[in-house]
PDB file of C-alpha atoms in Angstrom:
ATOM      1  CA  MET A   1     144.291 156.564 112.954  1.00 45.00           C
ATOM      2  CA  THR A   2     142.393 159.749 113.689  1.00 48.00           C
ATOM      3  CA  ASN A   3     143.177 162.919 111.809  1.00 49.00           C
ATOM      4  CA  PRO A   4     144.544 165.856 113.834  1.00 46.00           C
ATOM      5  CA  PRO A   5     142.030 168.663 114.434  1.00 55.00           C
ATOM      6  CA  ARG A   6     141.918 171.264 111.687  1.00 64.00           C
ATOM      7  CA  SER A   7     143.494 174.588 112.566  1.00 85.00           C
ATOM      8  CA  LYS A   8     141.001 177.424 112.657  1.00 96.00           C
ATOM      9  CA  THR A   9     141.752 180.699 110.923  1.00 97.00           C
ATOM     10  CA  ALA A  10     141.321 184.160 112.412  1.00 98.00           C
ATOM     11  CA  VAL A  11     141.699 186.932 109.847  1.00 97.00           C
ATOM     12  CA  VAL A  12     142.306 190.321 111.456  1.00 98.00           C
ATOM     13  CA  ILE A  13     141.841 193.582 109.546  1.00 97.00           C
ATOM     14  CA  ARG A  14     144.295 196.055 111.076  1.00 97.00           C
ATOM     15  CA  HIS A  15     144.120 199.759 110.200  1.00 97.00           C
ATOM     16  CA  VAL A  16     147.181 200.999 112.110  1.00 96.00           C
ATOM     17  CA  VAL A  17     149.985 198.716 113.210  1.00 94.00           C
ATOM     18  CA  PHE A  18     149.982 199.591 116.906  1.00 95.00           C
ATOM     19  CA  GLU A  19     146.248 198.864 117.253  1.00 96.00           C
ATOM     20  CA  ASP A  20     146.670 195.098 117.201  1.00 97.00           C
ATOM     21  CA  LEU A  21     145.124 192.127 119.032  1.00 98.00           C
ATOM     22  CA  GLY A  22     147.130 192.793 122.174  1.00 97.00           C
ATOM     23  CA  TYR A  23     145.866 190.644 125.043  1.00 97.00           C
ATOM     24  CA  PHE A  24     143.606 188.691 122.698  1.00 98.00           C
ATOM     25  CA  ALA A  25     146.378 187.155 120.575  1.00 98.00           C
ATOM     26  CA  PRO A  26     147.415 184.461 123.097  1.00 98.00           C
ATOM     27  CA  VAL A  27     143.756 183.623 123.742  1.00 98.00           C
ATOM     28  CA  LEU A  28     143.213 182.977 120.033  1.00 98.00           C
ATOM     29  CA  THR A  29     146.353 180.856 119.806  1.00 97.00           C
ATOM     30  CA  ALA A  30     145.348 178.804 122.850  1.00 97.00           C
ATOM     31  CA  ALA A  31     141.933 178.234 121.260  1.00 97.00           C
ATOM     32  CA  GLY A  32     143.571 176.759 118.150  1.00 97.00           C
ATOM     33  CA  TYR A  33     143.400 179.705 115.769  1.00 98.00           C
ATOM     34  CA  ASP A  34     146.042 180.649 113.247  1.00 97.00           C
ATOM     35  CA  ILE A  35     146.162 184.457 113.184  1.00 98.00           C
ATOM     36  CA  ARG A  36     146.587 186.330 109.907  1.00 96.00           C
ATOM     37  CA  TYR A  37     146.711 190.108 109.927  1.00 96.00           C
ATOM     38  CA  VAL A  38     145.485 191.953 106.853  1.00 95.00           C
ATOM     39  CA  ASP A  39     147.132 195.372 106.753  1.00 94.00           C
ATOM     40  CA  LEU A  40     145.909 198.108 104.427  1.00 88.00           C
ATOM     41  CA  ASP A  41     149.260 198.525 102.675  1.00 82.00           C
ATOM     42  CA  GLN A  42     149.632 194.837 101.858  1.00 78.00           C
ATOM     43  CA  ALA A  43     147.291 192.577  99.880  1.00 70.00           C
ATOM     44  CA  PRO A  44     144.142 194.401  98.725  1.00 81.00           C
ATOM     45  CA  LEU A  45     141.017 193.801 100.787  1.00 89.00           C
ATOM     46  CA  SER A  46     139.272 192.660  97.611  1.00 84.00           C
ATOM     47  CA  ALA A  47     141.397 189.495  97.787  1.00 85.00           C
ATOM     48  CA  LEU A  48     139.880 188.576 101.157  1.00 90.00           C
ATOM     49  CA  SER A  49     137.140 185.950 101.041  1.00 92.00           C
ATOM     50  CA  PRO A  50     134.286 187.215 103.227  1.00 93.00           C
ATOM     51  CA  GLU A  51     133.041 183.804 104.347  1.00 93.00           C
ATOM     52  CA  GLN A  52     136.133 181.613 104.389  1.00 95.00           C
ATOM     53  CA  PRO A  53     137.837 182.532 107.707  1.00 97.00           C
ATOM     54  CA  ASP A  54     136.494 180.814 110.793  1.00 98.00           C
ATOM     55  CA  LEU A  55     136.626 184.199 112.516  1.00 98.00           C
ATOM     56  CA  LEU A  56     136.905 187.745 111.167  1.00 98.00           C
ATOM     57  CA  ILE A  57     138.112 190.481 113.501  1.00 98.00           C
ATOM     58  CA  VAL A  58     138.063 194.164 112.505  1.00 98.00           C
ATOM     59  CA  LEU A  59     140.200 196.368 114.741  1.00 98.00           C
ATOM     60  CA  GLY A  60     140.126 200.088 115.488  1.00 98.00           C
ATOM     61  CA  GLY A  61     141.490 203.125 113.694  1.00 97.00           C
ATOM     62  CA  PRO A  62     141.469 206.927 113.865  1.00 96.00           C
ATOM     63  CA  ILE A  63     138.884 207.598 111.136  1.00 97.00           C
ATOM     64  CA  GLY A  64     135.100 207.620 110.821  1.00 98.00           C
ATOM     65  CA  VAL A  65     133.006 205.061 108.965  1.00 98.00           C
ATOM     66  CA  TYR A  66     131.437 207.927 107.003  1.00 98.00           C
ATOM     67  CA  GLU A  67     134.775 209.150 105.562  1.00 98.00           C
ATOM     68  CA  VAL A  68     134.475 206.909 102.520  1.00 97.00           C
ATOM     69  CA  GLU A  69     135.599 209.518  99.982  1.00 97.00           C
ATOM     70  CA  ALA A  70     138.873 210.084 101.817  1.00 97.00           C
ATOM     71  CA  TYR A  71     139.303 206.402 102.747  1.00 96.00           C
ATOM     72  CA  PRO A  72     137.567 204.310 100.047  1.00 95.00           C
ATOM     73  CA  TYR A  73     138.741 201.013 101.532  1.00 95.00           C
ATOM     74  CA  LEU A  74     135.976 201.480 104.112  1.00 97.00           C
ATOM     75  CA  LEU A  75     133.459 200.577 101.407  1.00 96.00           C
ATOM     76  CA  GLU A  76     135.378 197.371 100.709  1.00 95.00           C
ATOM     77  CA  GLU A  77     135.343 196.501 104.402  1.00 97.00           C
ATOM     78  CA  ARG A  78     131.601 197.032 104.523  1.00 97.00           C
ATOM     79  CA  ARG A  79     131.159 194.833 101.454  1.00 96.00           C
ATOM     80  CA  ILE A  80     133.103 192.071 103.191  1.00 97.00           C
ATOM     81  CA  LEU A  81     131.124 192.529 106.389  1.00 98.00           C
ATOM     82  CA  ALA A  82     127.785 192.524 104.570  1.00 98.00           C
ATOM     83  CA  ALA A  83     128.516 189.145 103.000  1.00 97.00           C
ATOM     84  CA  ARG A  84     129.885 187.724 106.214  1.00 97.00           C
ATOM     85  CA  LEU A  85     127.012 188.919 108.390  1.00 97.00           C
ATOM     86  CA  ALA A  86     124.461 187.652 105.890  1.00 97.00           C
ATOM     87  CA  ALA A  87     126.068 184.211 106.198  1.00 96.00           C
ATOM     88  CA  ASN A  88     126.023 184.462 110.030  1.00 96.00           C
ATOM     89  CA  ARG A  89     129.754 183.833 110.225  1.00 98.00           C
ATOM     90  CA  PRO A  90     131.587 184.695 113.488  1.00 98.00           C
ATOM     91  CA  THR A  91     132.578 188.358 113.431  1.00 98.00           C
ATOM     92  CA  PHE A  92     134.108 190.592 116.092  1.00 98.00           C
ATOM     93  CA  GLY A  93     134.705 194.343 115.919  1.00 98.00           C
ATOM     94  CA  ILE A  94     136.523 196.763 118.193  1.00 98.00           C
ATOM     95  CA  CYS A  95     135.905 200.546 118.041  1.00 98.00           C
ATOM     96  CA  LEU A  96     136.053 201.386 114.303  1.00 98.00           C
ATOM     97  CA  GLY A  97     135.474 197.685 113.624  1.00 98.00           C
ATOM     98  CA  ALA A  98     132.301 197.689 115.712  1.00 98.00           C
ATOM     99  CA  GLN A  99     131.173 200.916 114.062  1.00 98.00           C
ATOM    100  CA  LEU A 100     131.661 199.337 110.633  1.00 98.00           C
ATOM    101  CA  ILE A 101     129.566 196.334 111.656  1.00 98.00           C
ATOM    102  CA  ALA A 102     126.829 198.613 112.991  1.00 98.00           C
ATOM    103  CA  ALA A 103     126.834 200.782 109.858  1.00 98.00           C
ATOM    104  CA  THR A 104     126.743 197.710 107.617  1.00 98.00           C
ATOM    105  CA  LEU A 105     123.631 196.594 109.498  1.00 98.00           C
ATOM    106  CA  GLY A 106     121.957 199.965 108.915  1.00 98.00           C
ATOM    107  CA  ALA A 107     122.619 201.609 112.275  1.00 98.00           C
ATOM    108  CA  ASP A 108     123.713 205.222 112.510  1.00 98.00           C
ATOM    109  CA  VAL A 109     127.332 206.038 113.377  1.00 98.00           C
ATOM    110  CA  ALA A 110     128.146 209.681 114.054  1.00 98.00           C
ATOM    111  CA  PRO A 111     130.378 212.004 116.091  1.00 98.00           C
ATOM    112  CA  MET A 112     129.330 212.331 119.729  1.00 98.00           C
ATOM    113  CA  GLY A 113     130.409 215.972 119.963  1.00 96.00           C
ATOM    114  CA  HIS A 114     133.018 215.087 122.571  1.00 96.00           C
ATOM    115  CA  LYS A 115     135.881 212.639 123.095  1.00 97.00           C
ATOM    116  CA  GLU A 116     135.893 209.717 125.487  1.00 98.00           C
ATOM    117  CA  ILE A 117     139.558 208.959 126.101  1.00 98.00           C
ATOM    118  CA  GLY A 118     140.871 207.328 129.238  1.00 97.00           C
ATOM    119  CA  PHE A 119     140.314 204.383 131.539  1.00 97.00           C
ATOM    120  CA  GLY A 120     137.040 203.679 133.275  1.00 97.00           C
ATOM    121  CA  PRO A 121     134.522 200.943 134.092  1.00 97.00           C
ATOM    122  CA  LEU A 122     131.439 199.953 132.139  1.00 98.00           C
ATOM    123  CA  THR A 123     127.848 199.880 133.287  1.00 98.00           C
ATOM    124  CA  LEU A 124     126.541 196.560 132.007  1.00 98.00           C
ATOM    125  CA  THR A 125     122.974 196.050 130.884  1.00 98.00           C
ATOM    126  CA  ASP A 126     121.046 192.924 131.860  1.00 98.00           C
ATOM    127  CA  ALA A 127     122.076 191.393 128.533  1.00 98.00           C
ATOM    128  CA  GLY A 128     125.693 192.316 129.207  1.00 98.00           C
ATOM    129  CA  ARG A 129     125.632 190.661 132.616  1.00 98.00           C
ATOM    130  CA  ARG A 130     124.267 187.447 131.095  1.00 97.00           C
ATOM    131  CA  GLY A 131     127.073 187.078 128.560  1.00 97.00           C
ATOM    132  CA  PRO A 132     130.867 187.190 128.278  1.00 98.00           C
ATOM    133  CA  LEU A 133     131.060 190.892 129.207  1.00 98.00           C
ATOM    134  CA  ARG A 134     130.168 189.988 132.779  1.00 98.00           C
ATOM    135  CA  HIS A 135     133.889 189.338 133.297  1.00 98.00           C
ATOM    136  CA  LEU A 136     134.481 193.072 132.768  1.00 98.00           C
ATOM    137  CA  ASP A 137     131.996 194.212 135.394  1.00 97.00           C
ATOM    138  CA  GLY A 138     133.836 196.789 137.496  1.00 94.00           C
ATOM    139  CA  ALA A 139     137.100 196.447 135.560  1.00 96.00           C
ATOM    140  CA  PRO A 140     138.732 199.576 134.111  1.00 97.00           C
ATOM    141  CA  VAL A 141     138.884 199.436 130.307  1.00 98.00           C
ATOM    142  CA  LEU A 142     140.424 201.828 127.823  1.00 98.00           C
ATOM    143  CA  HIS A 143     138.060 204.197 126.014  1.00 98.00           C
ATOM    144  CA  TRP A 144     139.361 206.047 122.964  1.00 98.00           C
ATOM    145  CA  HIS A 145     136.781 207.407 120.535  1.00 98.00           C
ATOM    146  CA  GLY A 146     134.845 210.433 119.359  1.00 97.00           C
ATOM    147  CA  ASP A 147     132.190 208.609 117.292  1.00 98.00           C
ATOM    148  CA  ALA A 148     129.522 206.237 118.534  1.00 98.00           C
ATOM    149  CA  PHE A 149     127.208 203.686 116.978  1.00 98.00           C
ATOM    150  CA  GLN A 150     123.521 203.175 117.529  1.00 98.00           C
ATOM    151  CA  ILE A 151     122.521 199.601 118.364  1.00 98.00           C
ATOM    152  CA  PRO A 152     121.656 197.717 115.155  1.00 98.00           C
ATOM    153  CA  SER A 153     118.183 196.307 114.721  1.00 97.00           C
ATOM    154  CA  GLY A 154     117.963 192.874 116.303  1.00 96.00           C
ATOM    155  CA  ALA A 155     121.089 193.359 118.441  1.00 98.00           C
ATOM    156  CA  GLU A 156     121.324 193.542 122.225  1.00 98.00           C
ATOM    157  CA  ASN A 157     122.838 196.583 123.926  1.00 98.00           C
ATOM    158  CA  LEU A 158     125.468 195.280 126.338  1.00 98.00           C
ATOM    159  CA  ALA A 159     127.035 198.227 128.140  1.00 98.00           C
ATOM    160  CA  ALA A 160     127.210 201.980 128.599  1.00 98.00           C
ATOM    161  CA  THR A 161     129.275 204.717 130.213  1.00 98.00           C
ATOM    162  CA  ALA A 162     128.340 208.221 131.314  1.00 97.00           C
ATOM    163  CA  LEU A 163     129.771 209.627 128.069  1.00 98.00           C
ATOM    164  CA  CYS A 164     128.482 206.957 125.670  1.00 98.00           C
ATOM    165  CA  ALA A 165     125.251 205.001 126.022  1.00 98.00           C
ATOM    166  CA  THR A 166     126.229 202.343 123.469  1.00 98.00           C
ATOM    167  CA  GLN A 167     129.442 200.572 124.396  1.00 98.00           C
ATOM    168  CA  GLY A 168     128.748 197.132 122.983  1.00 98.00           C
ATOM    169  CA  PHE A 169     126.257 194.982 121.117  1.00 98.00           C
ATOM    170  CA  ALA A 170     125.757 191.328 120.318  1.00 98.00           C
ATOM    171  CA  ILE A 171     123.768 189.561 117.652  1.00 97.00           C
ATOM    172  CA  GLY A 172     123.135 186.018 118.771  1.00 96.00           C
ATOM    173  CA  ARG A 173     126.301 184.132 119.670  1.00 96.00           C
ATOM    174  CA  THR A 174     128.336 184.938 116.566  1.00 97.00           C
ATOM    175  CA  VAL A 175     128.585 188.743 116.301  1.00 98.00           C
ATOM    176  CA  LEU A 176     130.116 191.019 118.935  1.00 98.00           C
ATOM    177  CA  GLY A 177     130.928 194.716 118.624  1.00 98.00           C
ATOM    178  CA  LEU A 178     132.734 196.700 121.330  1.00 98.00           C
ATOM    179  CA  GLN A 179     133.222 200.456 121.356  1.00 98.00           C
ATOM    180  CA  PHE A 180     135.945 200.288 124.010  1.00 98.00           C
ATOM    181  CA  HIS A 181     139.400 198.647 123.918  1.00 98.00           C
ATOM    182  CA  PRO A 182     139.810 195.699 126.303  1.00 98.00           C
ATOM    183  CA  GLU A 183     142.553 194.266 124.077  1.00 98.00           C
ATOM    184  CA  VAL A 184     145.214 196.939 124.693  1.00 97.00           C
ATOM    185  CA  GLU A 185     148.327 195.738 126.521  1.00 95.00           C
ATOM    186  CA  VAL A 186     148.409 198.565 129.031  1.00 93.00           C
ATOM    187  CA  VAL A 187     151.950 198.142 130.319  1.00 85.00           C
ATOM    188  CA  ARG A 188     153.684 197.534 126.980  1.00 83.00           C
ATOM    189  CA  GLY A 189     151.221 199.102 124.569  1.00 88.00           C
ATOM    190  CA  ILE A 190     150.084 202.423 126.004  1.00 94.00           C
ATOM    191  CA  GLU A 191     153.181 204.326 124.876  1.00 95.00           C
ATOM    192  CA  ARG A 192     152.503 203.375 121.250  1.00 95.00           C
ATOM    193  CA  TRP A 193     148.967 204.715 121.594  1.00 97.00           C
ATOM    194  CA  LEU A 194     150.096 207.963 123.195  1.00 97.00           C
ATOM    195  CA  THR A 195     152.590 208.519 120.394  1.00 97.00           C
ATOM    196  CA  GLY A 196     150.481 207.251 117.509  1.00 96.00           C
ATOM    197  CA  HIS A 197     147.501 209.373 118.521  1.00 97.00           C
ATOM    198  CA  ALA A 198     149.509 212.402 119.695  1.00 97.00           C
ATOM    199  CA  ALA A 199     147.731 214.779 117.299  1.00 96.00           C
ATOM    200  CA  GLU A 200     144.298 213.649 118.489  1.00 96.00           C
ATOM    201  CA  LEU A 201     145.281 214.056 122.127  1.00 97.00           C
ATOM    202  CA  SER A 202     146.633 217.535 121.466  1.00 97.00           C
ATOM    203  CA  ALA A 203     143.477 218.598 119.603  1.00 95.00           C
ATOM    204  CA  ALA A 204     141.336 217.298 122.463  1.00 95.00           C
ATOM    205  CA  GLY A 205     143.442 219.057 125.094  1.00 96.00           C
ATOM    206  CA  ILE A 206     144.372 215.784 126.779  1.00 96.00           C
ATOM    207  CA  ASP A 207     147.775 215.554 128.466  1.00 97.00           C
ATOM    208  CA  PRO A 208     149.469 212.218 127.642  1.00 97.00           C
ATOM    209  CA  ARG A 209     151.104 212.304 131.062  1.00 97.00           C
ATOM    210  CA  ALA A 210     147.665 211.969 132.650  1.00 96.00           C
ATOM    211  CA  LEU A 211     146.838 208.912 130.544  1.00 96.00           C
ATOM    212  CA  ARG A 212     150.240 207.383 131.274  1.00 97.00           C
ATOM    213  CA  ALA A 213     149.606 207.865 134.977  1.00 96.00           C
ATOM    214  CA  GLN A 214     146.166 206.244 134.642  1.00 96.00           C
ATOM    215  CA  ALA A 215     147.663 203.274 132.825  1.00 96.00           C
ATOM    216  CA  SER A 216     150.179 202.718 135.610  1.00 96.00           C
ATOM    217  CA  THR A 217     147.336 202.114 138.082  1.00 96.00           C
ATOM    218  CA  ILE A 218     145.517 199.429 136.063  1.00 96.00           C
ATOM    219  CA  PRO A 219     145.757 196.140 138.004  1.00 95.00           C
ATOM    220  CA  PRO A 220     146.708 192.799 136.403  1.00 94.00           C
ATOM    221  CA  GLU A 221     143.173 191.597 137.095  1.00 96.00           C
ATOM    222  CA  ALA A 222     141.931 193.849 134.266  1.00 96.00           C
ATOM    223  CA  ARG A 223     143.968 191.853 131.740  1.00 96.00           C
ATOM    224  CA  ILE A 224     142.679 188.593 133.173  1.00 97.00           C
ATOM    225  CA  ALA A 225     139.090 189.846 132.944  1.00 98.00           C
ATOM    226  CA  ALA A 226     139.524 190.911 129.316  1.00 98.00           C
ATOM    227  CA  GLN A 227     141.036 187.596 128.328  1.00 98.00           C
ATOM    228  CA  ARG A 228     138.342 185.616 130.109  1.00 98.00           C
ATOM    229  CA  MET A 229     135.679 187.656 128.340  1.00 98.00           C
ATOM    230  CA  PHE A 230     137.202 186.945 124.944  1.00 98.00           C
ATOM    231  CA  GLU A 231     137.853 183.284 125.778  1.00 98.00           C
ATOM    232  CA  GLU A 232     134.206 182.780 126.705  1.00 98.00           C
ATOM    233  CA  TRP A 233     132.997 184.473 123.515  1.00 98.00           C
ATOM    234  CA  LEU A 234     135.292 182.223 121.449  1.00 98.00           C
ATOM    235  CA  SER A 235     133.842 179.174 123.197  1.00 97.00           C
ATOM    236  CA  GLN A 236     130.354 180.351 122.219  1.00 95.00           C
ATOM    237  CA  ILE A 237     131.169 180.464 118.517  1.00 94.00           C
ATOM    238  CA  GLY A 238     132.808 177.059 118.605  1.00 80.00           C
TER     239      GLY A 238
END
């Protein structure tokens, strides 16, 4: 009698509750992963084994990787990432998560001097068109950041926009960092973002009504593209 396949574990570091896996959650479940969120106000990050999970995902958040005195848990996240990256274990970062990966690998992360908030397409590099991001070619994705990472040494630059030249990077088949947010459930999730980041929008002079109107025009095909991108990357890491 054959043993049933072992469930895979996806540990997800979540900085704010409404910035969750969104569209990516059902893709992970379909691929056989058990999802475990690690929230900052629950078990300490020090209890997390860097190498044990089959996949580590670090999500976004409204702070900078350099704000370690105000938010010391960032140092713990970088310690976890350093061990995990050194072991070449599958790791995926979105926005702040990608910036933390880049910083851990020695790349600079700094304010851009402007905000990039809203929906828009990516310009893929040749490397981006060869990999999973090709599914997003021409699709509107959500941008929401004021910092940007430089591409880490040994990584491939995958995409750009007019406001940010570094929108994604990959290291081999096991590490992916995205500056943008393809995971956000636009129809059900955008209101949480508009409310949760109300202070940032106000400071940037961005009217939430304009973003809400943008979100209402995003076609269902954008969700399908995002999920296919993530599904293909998961198939790469096995």
